[in-house]
mmCIF file of C-alpha atoms and ligand atoms in Angstrom:
data_model
loop_
_atom_site.group_PDB
_atom_site.id
_atom_site.type_symbol
_atom_site.label_atom_id
_atom_site.label_comp_id
_atom_site.label_asym_id
_atom_site.label_seq_id
_atom_site.Cartn_x
_atom_site.Cartn_y
_atom_site.Cartn_z
ATOM 1 C CA MET A 1 26.756 -51.363 60.260
ATOM 2 C CA PRO A 2 27.185 -54.149 57.828
ATOM 3 C CA ARG A 3 30.724 -55.456 57.520
ATOM 4 C CA ILE A 4 32.754 -58.361 56.424
ATOM 5 C CA GLU A 5 35.607 -60.339 58.036
ATOM 6 C CA VAL A 6 38.306 -62.044 56.015
ATOM 7 C CA ILE A 7 39.474 -65.261 57.647
ATOM 8 C CA LYS A 8 43.096 -64.764 56.764
ATOM 9 C CA GLU A 9 44.198 -68.340 57.330
ATOM 10 C CA SER A 10 41.560 -69.630 54.871
ATOM 11 C CA CYS A 11 42.237 -67.098 52.059
ATOM 12 C CA LYS A 12 44.322 -68.222 49.116
ATOM 13 C CA GLY A 13 44.628 -64.788 47.553
ATOM 14 C CA CYS A 14 42.852 -65.739 44.431
ATOM 15 C CA GLN A 15 41.443 -62.205 44.256
ATOM 16 C CA LEU A 16 38.064 -63.237 42.824
ATOM 17 C CA CYS A 17 36.405 -61.201 45.628
ATOM 18 C CA VAL A 18 38.242 -58.014 44.662
ATOM 19 C CA PRO A 19 36.172 -57.082 41.610
ATOM 20 C CA ALA A 20 33.066 -58.707 43.117
ATOM 21 C CA CYS A 21 32.751 -55.875 45.665
ATOM 22 C CA PRO A 22 30.743 -52.982 44.040
ATOM 23 C CA HIS A 23 32.457 -50.492 46.408
ATOM 24 C CA GLY A 24 35.994 -51.759 45.998
ATOM 25 C CA LEU A 25 36.371 -52.554 49.691
ATOM 26 C CA VAL A 26 38.284 -55.780 49.337
ATOM 27 C CA LEU A 27 41.929 -55.138 48.410
ATOM 28 C CA PHE A 28 44.901 -57.293 47.488
ATOM 29 C CA THR A 29 47.515 -55.431 49.435
ATOM 30 C CA LYS A 30 50.245 -58.057 49.774
ATOM 31 C CA THR A 31 51.086 -56.784 53.271
ATOM 32 C CA GLU A 32 51.121 -60.165 55.001
ATOM 33 C CA ILE A 33 51.571 -63.886 54.251
ATOM 34 C CA ASN A 34 49.476 -66.563 55.941
ATOM 35 C CA GLN A 35 50.575 -70.023 57.084
ATOM 36 C CA MET A 36 49.707 -71.458 53.674
ATOM 37 C CA GLY A 37 52.072 -69.081 52.044
ATOM 38 C CA TYR A 38 49.334 -66.938 50.380
ATOM 39 C CA TYR A 39 48.680 -63.221 50.564
ATOM 40 C CA PRO A 40 45.204 -62.808 52.175
ATOM 41 C CA VAL A 41 43.069 -59.964 50.961
ATOM 42 C CA GLU A 42 42.242 -57.086 53.232
ATOM 43 C CA TYR A 43 38.866 -55.449 53.947
ATOM 44 C CA VAL A 44 39.352 -51.659 53.996
ATOM 45 C CA ASP A 45 36.230 -49.687 54.734
ATOM 46 C CA PRO A 46 36.930 -46.468 56.660
ATOM 47 C CA GLU A 47 33.619 -44.837 55.526
ATOM 48 C CA ASP A 48 31.417 -47.792 56.417
ATOM 49 C CA LYS A 49 30.293 -48.286 52.774
ATOM 50 C CA CYS A 50 29.696 -52.043 53.089
ATOM 51 C CA THR A 51 26.009 -52.896 52.523
ATOM 52 C CA GLY A 52 26.270 -56.508 53.361
ATOM 53 C CA CYS A 53 25.442 -57.603 49.857
ATOM 54 C CA MET A 54 27.539 -60.810 50.255
ATOM 55 C CA LEU A 55 28.794 -60.744 46.683
ATOM 56 C CA CYS A 56 32.414 -61.227 47.860
ATOM 57 C CA ALA A 57 31.429 -64.084 50.090
ATOM 58 C CA ILE A 58 29.385 -65.904 47.360
ATOM 59 C CA ILE A 59 32.232 -65.866 44.850
ATOM 60 C CA CYS A 60 34.940 -66.922 47.445
ATOM 61 C CA PRO A 61 35.907 -70.593 46.761
ATOM 62 C CA ASP A 62 37.414 -71.036 50.174
ATOM 63 C CA VAL A 63 34.616 -69.729 52.433
ATOM 64 C CA ALA A 64 37.159 -67.137 53.723
ATOM 65 C CA ILE A 65 34.591 -64.348 54.140
ATOM 66 C CA ARG A 66 32.063 -63.922 56.852
ATOM 67 C CA VAL A 67 29.342 -61.194 56.477
ATOM 68 C CA TYR A 68 27.690 -59.381 59.369
ATOM 69 C CA LYS A 69 24.697 -57.194 59.206
ATOM 70 C CA MET B 1 14.539 -41.794 85.446
ATOM 71 C CA SER B 2 12.882 -42.298 82.167
ATOM 72 C CA ASP B 3 15.591 -40.390 80.233
ATOM 73 C CA VAL B 4 17.934 -43.383 80.846
ATOM 74 C CA LYS B 5 15.935 -45.238 78.140
ATOM 75 C CA THR B 6 16.878 -42.668 75.511
ATOM 76 C CA ILE B 7 20.471 -43.927 75.413
ATOM 77 C CA ALA B 8 20.653 -45.945 72.203
ATOM 78 C CA GLU B 9 20.922 -49.716 72.698
ATOM 79 C CA PRO B 10 23.934 -51.201 71.009
ATOM 80 C CA VAL B 11 22.693 -52.778 67.732
ATOM 81 C CA GLN B 12 23.024 -56.505 67.846
ATOM 82 C CA GLU B 13 25.166 -57.600 64.928
ATOM 83 C CA LYS B 14 24.030 -60.731 63.063
ATOM 84 C CA LEU B 15 26.269 -63.134 61.196
ATOM 85 C CA VAL B 16 24.469 -63.516 57.828
ATOM 86 C CA PHE B 17 27.109 -65.502 55.936
ATOM 87 C CA ASP B 18 29.303 -68.165 57.394
ATOM 88 C CA ARG B 19 30.718 -71.578 56.677
ATOM 89 C CA PRO B 20 27.726 -74.054 56.346
ATOM 90 C CA LYS B 21 27.432 -76.645 59.136
ATOM 91 C CA SER B 22 27.788 -79.589 56.628
ATOM 92 C CA LEU B 23 31.391 -78.567 55.828
ATOM 93 C CA THR B 24 34.195 -79.759 58.133
ATOM 94 C CA LYS B 25 36.629 -77.205 59.425
ATOM 95 C CA ARG B 26 39.283 -78.620 57.146
ATOM 96 C CA GLY B 27 40.465 -76.140 54.395
ATOM 97 C CA PHE B 28 39.951 -77.202 50.785
ATOM 98 C CA THR B 29 42.998 -78.678 49.009
ATOM 99 C CA TYR B 30 41.948 -76.995 45.706
ATOM 100 C CA CYS B 31 44.104 -74.429 43.784
ATOM 101 C CA PRO B 32 43.403 -70.801 44.502
ATOM 102 C CA GLY B 33 40.167 -69.654 42.665
ATOM 103 C CA CYS B 34 39.123 -73.175 41.689
ATOM 104 C CA GLY B 35 35.341 -73.552 41.233
ATOM 105 C CA HIS B 36 35.220 -76.825 43.240
ATOM 106 C CA GLY B 37 35.299 -74.825 46.431
ATOM 107 C CA VAL B 38 32.212 -72.741 45.565
ATOM 108 C CA ILE B 39 30.311 -75.839 44.442
ATOM 109 C CA HIS B 40 31.196 -77.717 47.684
ATOM 110 C CA ARG B 41 29.836 -74.759 49.643
ATOM 111 C CA LEU B 42 26.582 -74.756 47.673
ATOM 112 C CA VAL B 43 26.084 -78.505 48.259
ATOM 113 C CA ALA B 44 26.765 -78.092 51.941
ATOM 114 C CA GLU B 45 24.442 -75.074 52.220
ATOM 115 C CA LEU B 46 21.579 -77.156 50.702
ATOM 116 C CA ILE B 47 22.256 -80.135 52.978
ATOM 117 C CA ASP B 48 21.857 -77.728 55.832
ATOM 118 C CA GLU B 49 18.703 -76.043 54.323
ATOM 119 C CA PHE B 50 16.998 -79.441 53.725
ATOM 120 C CA GLY B 51 18.033 -80.565 57.167
ATOM 121 C CA VAL B 52 19.478 -83.862 55.814
ATOM 122 C CA GLN B 53 22.937 -83.851 57.187
ATOM 123 C CA ASP B 54 22.354 -86.843 59.469
ATOM 124 C CA ARG B 55 21.003 -88.944 56.610
ATOM 125 C CA ALA B 56 23.130 -87.709 53.717
ATOM 126 C CA ILE B 57 25.561 -90.140 52.070
ATOM 127 C CA GLY B 58 27.984 -88.633 49.489
ATOM 128 C CA MET B 59 29.721 -90.448 46.673
ATOM 129 C CA ALA B 60 33.190 -89.128 46.021
ATOM 130 C CA SER B 61 34.526 -89.548 42.544
ATOM 131 C CA VAL B 62 38.059 -89.605 41.273
ATOM 132 C CA GLY B 63 39.608 -86.284 40.211
ATOM 133 C CA CYS B 64 40.624 -83.217 42.140
ATOM 134 C CA SER B 65 37.419 -83.709 44.268
ATOM 135 C CA VAL B 66 38.594 -87.208 45.290
ATOM 136 C CA PHE B 67 39.020 -85.894 48.812
ATOM 137 C CA SER B 68 35.490 -84.438 49.057
ATOM 138 C CA TYR B 69 34.968 -86.776 51.996
ATOM 139 C CA TRP B 70 37.436 -84.712 53.963
ATOM 140 C CA PHE B 71 35.368 -81.630 53.416
ATOM 141 C CA PHE B 72 31.762 -82.672 53.872
ATOM 142 C CA ASP B 73 30.592 -83.421 57.375
ATOM 143 C CA CYS B 74 28.409 -86.390 56.491
ATOM 144 C CA ASP B 75 28.847 -90.031 55.497
ATOM 145 C CA PHE B 76 30.931 -90.567 52.304
ATOM 146 C CA ILE B 77 32.031 -93.389 50.110
ATOM 147 C CA SER B 78 35.085 -93.120 47.909
ATOM 148 C CA CYS B 79 34.022 -94.682 44.698
ATOM 149 C CA ALA B 80 36.014 -96.258 41.793
ATOM 150 C CA HIS B 81 36.581 -93.820 38.981
ATOM 151 C CA GLY B 82 33.302 -93.048 37.203
ATOM 152 C CA ARG B 83 31.283 -95.592 39.227
ATOM 153 C CA ALA B 84 29.725 -93.209 41.647
ATOM 154 C CA PRO B 85 26.167 -93.496 40.189
ATOM 155 C CA ALA B 86 26.430 -97.409 40.465
ATOM 156 C CA THR B 87 27.546 -97.095 44.137
ATOM 157 C CA ALA B 88 24.827 -94.512 44.777
ATOM 158 C CA THR B 89 22.285 -96.949 43.302
ATOM 159 C CA GLY B 90 23.212 -99.665 45.776
ATOM 160 C CA VAL B 91 23.306 -97.287 48.744
ATOM 161 C CA LYS B 92 19.946 -95.705 47.921
ATOM 162 C CA ARG B 93 18.317 -99.044 47.404
ATOM 163 C CA ALA B 94 19.645 -100.417 50.707
ATOM 164 C CA HIS B 95 18.839 -97.151 52.552
ATOM 165 C CA PRO B 96 15.819 -95.593 50.848
ATOM 166 C CA ASP B 97 15.528 -92.938 53.557
ATOM 167 C CA ALA B 98 19.135 -91.674 53.054
ATOM 168 C CA PHE B 99 19.846 -88.577 51.002
ATOM 169 C CA VAL B 100 22.244 -89.973 48.402
ATOM 170 C CA PHE B 101 24.309 -87.742 46.137
ATOM 171 C CA SER B 102 27.395 -88.038 43.881
ATOM 172 C CA TYR B 103 29.908 -85.305 43.260
ATOM 173 C CA GLN B 104 31.709 -85.985 39.954
ATOM 174 C CA GLY B 105 34.017 -84.281 37.568
ATOM 175 C CA ASP B 106 33.658 -84.402 33.768
ATOM 176 C CA GLY B 107 36.504 -86.874 33.250
ATOM 177 C CA ASP B 108 34.877 -89.029 35.832
ATOM 178 C CA LEU B 109 31.254 -88.780 34.716
ATOM 179 C CA ALA B 110 31.498 -88.271 30.929
ATOM 180 C CA SER B 111 34.428 -90.425 30.053
ATOM 181 C CA ILE B 112 35.228 -93.531 32.176
ATOM 182 C CA GLY B 113 31.850 -93.277 33.925
ATOM 183 C CA MET B 114 29.644 -92.859 30.916
ATOM 184 C CA ALA B 115 27.919 -96.257 31.184
ATOM 185 C CA GLU B 116 27.095 -95.794 34.939
ATOM 186 C CA ILE B 117 25.610 -92.317 34.573
ATOM 187 C CA MET B 118 23.477 -93.277 31.609
ATOM 188 C CA HIS B 119 21.977 -96.378 33.126
ATOM 189 C CA ALA B 120 21.491 -94.845 36.591
ATOM 190 C CA ALA B 121 19.572 -91.953 34.930
ATOM 191 C CA ASN B 122 17.588 -94.339 32.690
ATOM 192 C CA ARG B 123 16.555 -96.386 35.656
ATOM 193 C CA GLY B 124 15.374 -93.281 37.348
ATOM 194 C CA GLU B 125 17.376 -93.973 40.508
ATOM 195 C CA GLN B 126 16.325 -91.598 43.270
ATOM 196 C CA ILE B 127 19.702 -89.929 43.583
ATOM 197 C CA THR B 128 21.136 -86.452 43.086
ATOM 198 C CA VAL B 129 24.177 -85.932 40.829
ATOM 199 C CA ILE B 130 26.361 -82.884 41.069
ATOM 200 C CA PHE B 131 28.402 -82.786 37.856
ATOM 201 C CA VAL B 132 31.376 -80.342 37.813
ATOM 202 C CA ASN B 133 32.376 -79.645 34.191
ATOM 203 C CA ASN B 134 35.763 -77.937 33.866
ATOM 204 C CA ALA B 135 36.363 -79.222 30.332
ATOM 205 C CA ILE B 136 39.607 -80.957 31.354
ATOM 206 C CA TYR B 137 41.129 -83.618 33.537
ATOM 207 C CA GLY B 138 42.370 -81.418 36.352
ATOM 208 C CA MET B 139 43.990 -83.797 38.823
ATOM 209 C CA THR B 140 46.135 -85.722 36.347
ATOM 210 C CA GLY B 141 47.662 -82.567 34.731
ATOM 211 C CA GLY B 142 45.225 -81.174 32.185
ATOM 212 C CA GLN B 143 44.495 -83.885 29.541
ATOM 213 C CA MET B 144 41.664 -83.520 27.096
ATOM 214 C CA ALA B 145 38.323 -84.657 28.342
ATOM 215 C CA PRO B 146 35.156 -85.528 26.305
ATOM 216 C CA THR B 147 33.933 -82.076 27.408
ATOM 217 C CA THR B 148 37.002 -80.122 26.067
ATOM 218 C CA LEU B 149 36.011 -77.341 23.705
ATOM 219 C CA GLU B 150 36.871 -77.426 20.018
ATOM 220 C CA ASN B 151 40.336 -76.090 19.416
ATOM 221 C CA MET B 152 41.093 -75.963 23.182
ATOM 222 C CA VAL B 153 44.711 -76.669 23.913
ATOM 223 C CA THR B 154 45.377 -79.374 26.565
ATOM 224 C CA THR B 155 48.402 -81.483 27.407
ATOM 225 C CA THR B 156 47.013 -84.200 25.045
ATOM 226 C CA SER B 157 45.727 -81.867 22.376
ATOM 227 C CA PRO B 158 48.694 -79.485 22.047
ATOM 228 C CA LEU B 159 47.353 -78.169 18.699
ATOM 229 C CA GLY B 160 43.870 -77.779 20.065
ATOM 230 C CA ARG B 161 41.010 -80.354 20.135
ATOM 231 C CA ASP B 162 40.370 -81.442 16.565
ATOM 232 C CA PRO B 163 36.694 -82.360 16.221
ATOM 233 C CA ILE B 164 37.525 -84.584 13.137
ATOM 234 C CA LEU B 165 39.749 -86.633 15.254
ATOM 235 C CA ALA B 166 38.285 -86.392 18.708
ATOM 236 C CA GLY B 167 34.687 -85.184 18.273
ATOM 237 C CA GLY B 168 33.184 -82.235 19.919
ATOM 238 C CA PRO B 169 32.345 -81.332 23.590
ATOM 239 C CA ILE B 170 29.752 -83.789 24.891
ATOM 240 C CA ARG B 171 26.545 -82.138 26.319
ATOM 241 C CA MET B 172 25.569 -84.503 29.115
ATOM 242 C CA VAL B 173 22.455 -82.808 30.606
ATOM 243 C CA GLU B 174 20.853 -82.428 27.109
ATOM 244 C CA ILE B 175 21.435 -86.132 26.529
ATOM 245 C CA LEU B 176 20.219 -87.208 29.958
ATOM 246 C CA ALA B 177 17.218 -84.953 29.855
ATOM 247 C CA ASN B 178 15.819 -87.278 27.150
ATOM 248 C CA LEU B 179 15.683 -90.237 29.476
ATOM 249 C CA ASP B 180 12.248 -90.992 31.175
ATOM 250 C CA GLY B 181 13.870 -91.638 34.526
ATOM 251 C CA VAL B 182 15.203 -88.120 34.832
ATOM 252 C CA ALA B 183 13.136 -85.706 36.889
ATOM 253 C CA PHE B 184 15.388 -82.604 36.722
ATOM 254 C CA ALA B 185 18.310 -81.769 34.556
ATOM 255 C CA ALA B 186 19.912 -78.315 34.304
ATOM 256 C CA ARG B 187 23.275 -76.555 33.689
ATOM 257 C CA GLY B 188 24.529 -73.646 35.759
ATOM 258 C CA SER B 189 27.824 -71.944 36.204
ATOM 259 C CA SER B 190 30.125 -70.959 39.075
ATOM 260 C CA SER B 191 31.683 -68.011 37.217
ATOM 261 C CA SER B 192 29.996 -65.070 38.957
ATOM 262 C CA PRO B 193 27.883 -64.394 41.993
ATOM 263 C CA ARG B 194 24.766 -64.195 39.962
ATOM 264 C CA ASN B 195 25.442 -67.481 38.188
ATOM 265 C CA ILE B 196 26.328 -69.086 41.516
ATOM 266 C CA LEU B 197 22.960 -68.095 43.031
ATOM 267 C CA LYS B 198 21.214 -69.491 39.922
ATOM 268 C CA ALA B 199 23.187 -72.711 40.040
ATOM 269 C CA LYS B 200 22.090 -73.138 43.662
ATOM 270 C CA ALA B 201 18.436 -72.772 42.675
ATOM 271 C CA TYR B 202 18.907 -75.547 40.095
ATOM 272 C CA MET B 203 20.670 -77.749 42.740
ATOM 273 C CA LYS B 204 17.818 -77.188 45.079
ATOM 274 C CA LYS B 205 15.462 -78.734 42.558
ATOM 275 C CA ALA B 206 17.851 -81.651 42.039
ATOM 276 C CA PHE B 207 17.739 -82.176 45.807
ATOM 277 C CA ARG B 208 13.952 -81.971 45.776
ATOM 278 C CA SER B 209 13.699 -84.537 42.987
ATOM 279 C CA GLN B 210 15.088 -87.094 45.368
ATOM 280 C CA ILE B 211 13.505 -85.884 48.583
ATOM 281 C CA GLU B 212 10.038 -85.818 46.931
ATOM 282 C CA LYS B 213 10.698 -89.175 45.170
ATOM 283 C CA LYS B 214 10.284 -87.707 41.698
ATOM 284 C CA GLY B 215 13.298 -89.393 40.211
ATOM 285 C CA PHE B 216 16.926 -88.771 39.147
ATOM 286 C CA GLY B 217 18.200 -85.207 39.412
ATOM 287 C CA ILE B 218 21.333 -83.847 37.861
ATOM 288 C CA VAL B 219 22.882 -80.401 37.799
ATOM 289 C CA GLU B 220 25.958 -79.716 35.631
ATOM 290 C CA ILE B 221 27.965 -76.744 36.827
ATOM 291 C CA LEU B 222 30.515 -75.074 34.579
ATOM 292 C CA SER B 223 33.662 -74.590 36.663
ATOM 293 C CA ASN B 224 37.111 -73.196 36.182
ATOM 294 C CA CYS B 225 40.354 -75.184 36.292
ATOM 295 C CA ASN B 226 42.427 -72.052 36.090
ATOM 296 C CA THR B 227 45.642 -73.980 36.790
ATOM 297 C CA ASN B 228 45.444 -76.293 33.733
ATOM 298 C CA TRP B 229 43.770 -73.643 31.579
ATOM 299 C CA ARG B 230 46.883 -71.587 32.346
ATOM 300 C CA LYS B 231 44.804 -68.538 33.268
ATOM 301 C CA THR B 232 44.294 -66.365 36.372
ATOM 302 C CA PRO B 233 41.115 -67.236 38.314
ATOM 303 C CA GLN B 234 39.475 -64.033 37.076
ATOM 304 C CA GLU B 235 40.459 -64.745 33.403
ATOM 305 C CA ALA B 236 39.236 -68.275 33.843
ATOM 306 C CA ASN B 237 35.775 -67.267 35.023
ATOM 307 C CA LYS B 238 35.645 -64.860 32.092
ATOM 308 C CA PHE B 239 36.489 -67.794 29.755
ATOM 309 C CA ILE B 240 33.452 -69.649 31.134
ATOM 310 C CA ASP B 241 31.143 -66.602 30.510
ATOM 311 C CA GLU B 242 32.452 -65.875 26.985
ATOM 312 C CA GLU B 243 33.550 -69.141 25.524
ATOM 313 C CA MET B 244 32.364 -72.158 27.493
ATOM 314 C CA VAL B 245 28.650 -71.178 27.578
ATOM 315 C CA LYS B 246 28.636 -71.175 23.738
ATOM 316 C CA ALA B 247 29.334 -74.949 23.786
ATOM 317 C CA PHE B 248 27.397 -75.535 27.017
ATOM 318 C CA PRO B 249 24.322 -73.288 27.084
ATOM 319 C CA LEU B 250 23.102 -72.610 30.644
ATOM 320 C CA GLY B 251 19.499 -73.392 31.593
ATOM 321 C CA VAL B 252 16.945 -76.035 32.565
ATOM 322 C CA TYR B 253 16.599 -79.026 30.283
ATOM 323 C CA LYS B 254 14.024 -80.995 32.223
ATOM 324 C CA ASP B 255 11.933 -79.992 35.147
ATOM 325 C CA VAL B 256 9.334 -82.183 36.752
ATOM 326 C CA PHE B 257 8.360 -79.274 38.932
ATOM 327 C CA ALA B 258 7.651 -76.902 36.074
ATOM 328 C CA ASP B 259 4.046 -75.483 35.905
ATOM 329 C CA LYS B 260 2.728 -77.404 32.845
ATOM 330 C CA SER B 261 -0.273 -75.059 32.537
ATOM 331 C CA LYS B 262 2.254 -72.294 31.461
ATOM 332 C CA LYS B 263 3.456 -73.155 28.063
HETATM 333 C C1 TPP C 301 40.530 -96.460 36.787
HETATM 334 C C2 TPP C 301 41.337 -95.128 36.671
HETATM 335 N N1 TPP C 301 41.724 -94.650 35.492
HETATM 336 C C3 TPP C 301 42.349 -93.522 35.404
HETATM 337 C C4 TPP C 301 42.694 -92.803 36.527
HETATM 338 C C5 TPP C 301 43.483 -91.521 36.444
HETATM 339 N N2 TPP C 301 42.616 -90.344 36.748
HETATM 340 C C6 TPP C 301 42.628 -89.738 37.951
HETATM 341 S S1 TPP C 301 41.696 -88.346 37.968
HETATM 342 C C7 TPP C 301 41.322 -88.507 36.343
HETATM 343 C C8 TPP C 301 40.394 -87.550 35.649
HETATM 344 C C9 TPP C 301 39.840 -86.421 36.458
HETATM 345 O O1 TPP C 301 39.188 -85.482 35.766
HETATM 346 P P1 TPP C 301 37.807 -84.911 36.211
HETATM 347 O O2 TPP C 301 36.780 -86.024 36.467
HETATM 348 O O3 TPP C 301 37.375 -83.949 35.086
HETATM 349 O O4 TPP C 301 38.032 -84.085 37.565
HETATM 350 P P2 TPP C 301 38.861 -82.813 37.870
HETATM 351 O O5 TPP C 301 40.203 -83.287 38.415
HETATM 352 O O6 TPP C 301 39.033 -81.982 36.615
HETATM 353 O O7 TPP C 301 38.101 -82.095 38.905
HETATM 354 C C10 TPP C 301 41.910 -89.727 35.789
HETATM 355 C C11 TPP C 301 41.792 -90.022 34.344
HETATM 356 C C12 TPP C 301 42.326 -93.346 37.788
HETATM 357 N N3 TPP C 301 42.501 -92.731 38.955
HETATM 358 N N4 TPP C 301 41.617 -94.532 37.866
HETATM 359 S S1 SF4 C 302 37.831 -64.901 47.018
HETATM 360 FE FE1 SF4 C 302 38.237 -65.801 49.026
HETATM 361 S S2 SF4 C 302 40.188 -66.982 48.861
HETATM 362 FE FE2 SF4 C 302 39.943 -65.640 47.084
HETATM 363 S S3 SF4 C 302 41.126 -63.747 47.700
HETATM 364 FE FE3 SF4 C 302 38.976 -63.374 48.216
HETATM 365 S S4 SF4 C 302 38.815 -64.011 50.366
HETATM 366 FE FE4 SF4 C 302 40.736 -64.903 49.592
HETATM 367 S S1 SF4 C 303 43.817 -78.585 39.042
HETATM 368 FE FE1 SF4 C 303 42.069 -77.443 38.296
HETATM 369 S S2 SF4 C 303 40.236 -78.596 39.043
HETATM 370 FE FE2 SF4 C 303 42.095 -79.323 40.235
HETATM 371 S S3 SF4 C 303 42.036 -78.044 42.072
HETATM 372 FE FE3 SF4 C 303 43.417 -77.000 40.570
HETATM 373 S S4 SF4 C 303 42.068 -75.568 39.497
HETATM 374 FE FE4 SF4 C 303 40.752 -77.095 40.619
#
């Protein structure tokens, strides 16, 4: 199953990845704060919809997303 | 016995997107959403893909990317403001086998460094220039740059850039493409995944220009400075797509690799 992993300590919560995902699987939930003081985004994919298209990772300025296929 | 084999093997998961080897582990110091991070990653991916990490020497400019030597895992020189192409010239001539690149902002390259970029390009130095155009001086607090758009508000043009007083946005790749020493000149953008992939393809040719000894290669990449533009990262990338590209059309302006039979 393709999936992504958000490296929470690298994420600056810029939210550019949020609209980049065609399935809306990356969410800005504001549920935790990382050591830099930013809200990292969350990957929520209960139905395994991720296709591994990498669009979220390509737009991320902080290399905070890993993609697995 | 044979029915044991029918149990499905666990599918081996493959990591298909990760931090390139040529970036250090250190997190970028850029503002959230800033285009510099994307462009750093593209440069590092290409250093990996061309396998030149052990002979790459980067020229850091002055601007928000002044600390790029912290982020790239290769040799680096911190150059005086605007002088990266001159430093690169010396390094490349002394070490012709090195892969020499500069990473410069628009204040650095198109303002204080105008003389150095013009002459390095005209001499056809075998170097690769990555030119990050965010239409403003980011590091120093958002002053007007030569690349600032007409009517754009900055801290030194509070009523908007007046072209009668301050001229219009300077189009560097169009100018440089006219010089004989230039092998490749193009302008891309870091505003969307599609544009980022295209910008990377341009940068690949600017790397090849040097590696295949064709001459000087430059790629200008439109980038957001959301902080000084006073926009969210998303609004800032939209501004690139809707406004900035009107003054700075994307595309290839010179390509030594182009198939000349196709006209
Ligand atoms: C000789 C000299 N003059 C002026 C400065 C001040 N200064 C620092 S960064 C900068 C401009 C940076 O703008 P740009 O190259 O567009 O990079 P950005 O920060 O936007 O990425 C200036 C004028 C300096 N450091 N050295
Ligand atoms: S683009 Fe990267 S840094 Fe920005 S919110 Fe998404 S994962 Fe975080
Ligand atoms: S000030 Fe602008 S160019 Fe500098 S890091 Fe922030 S967004 Fe990027």
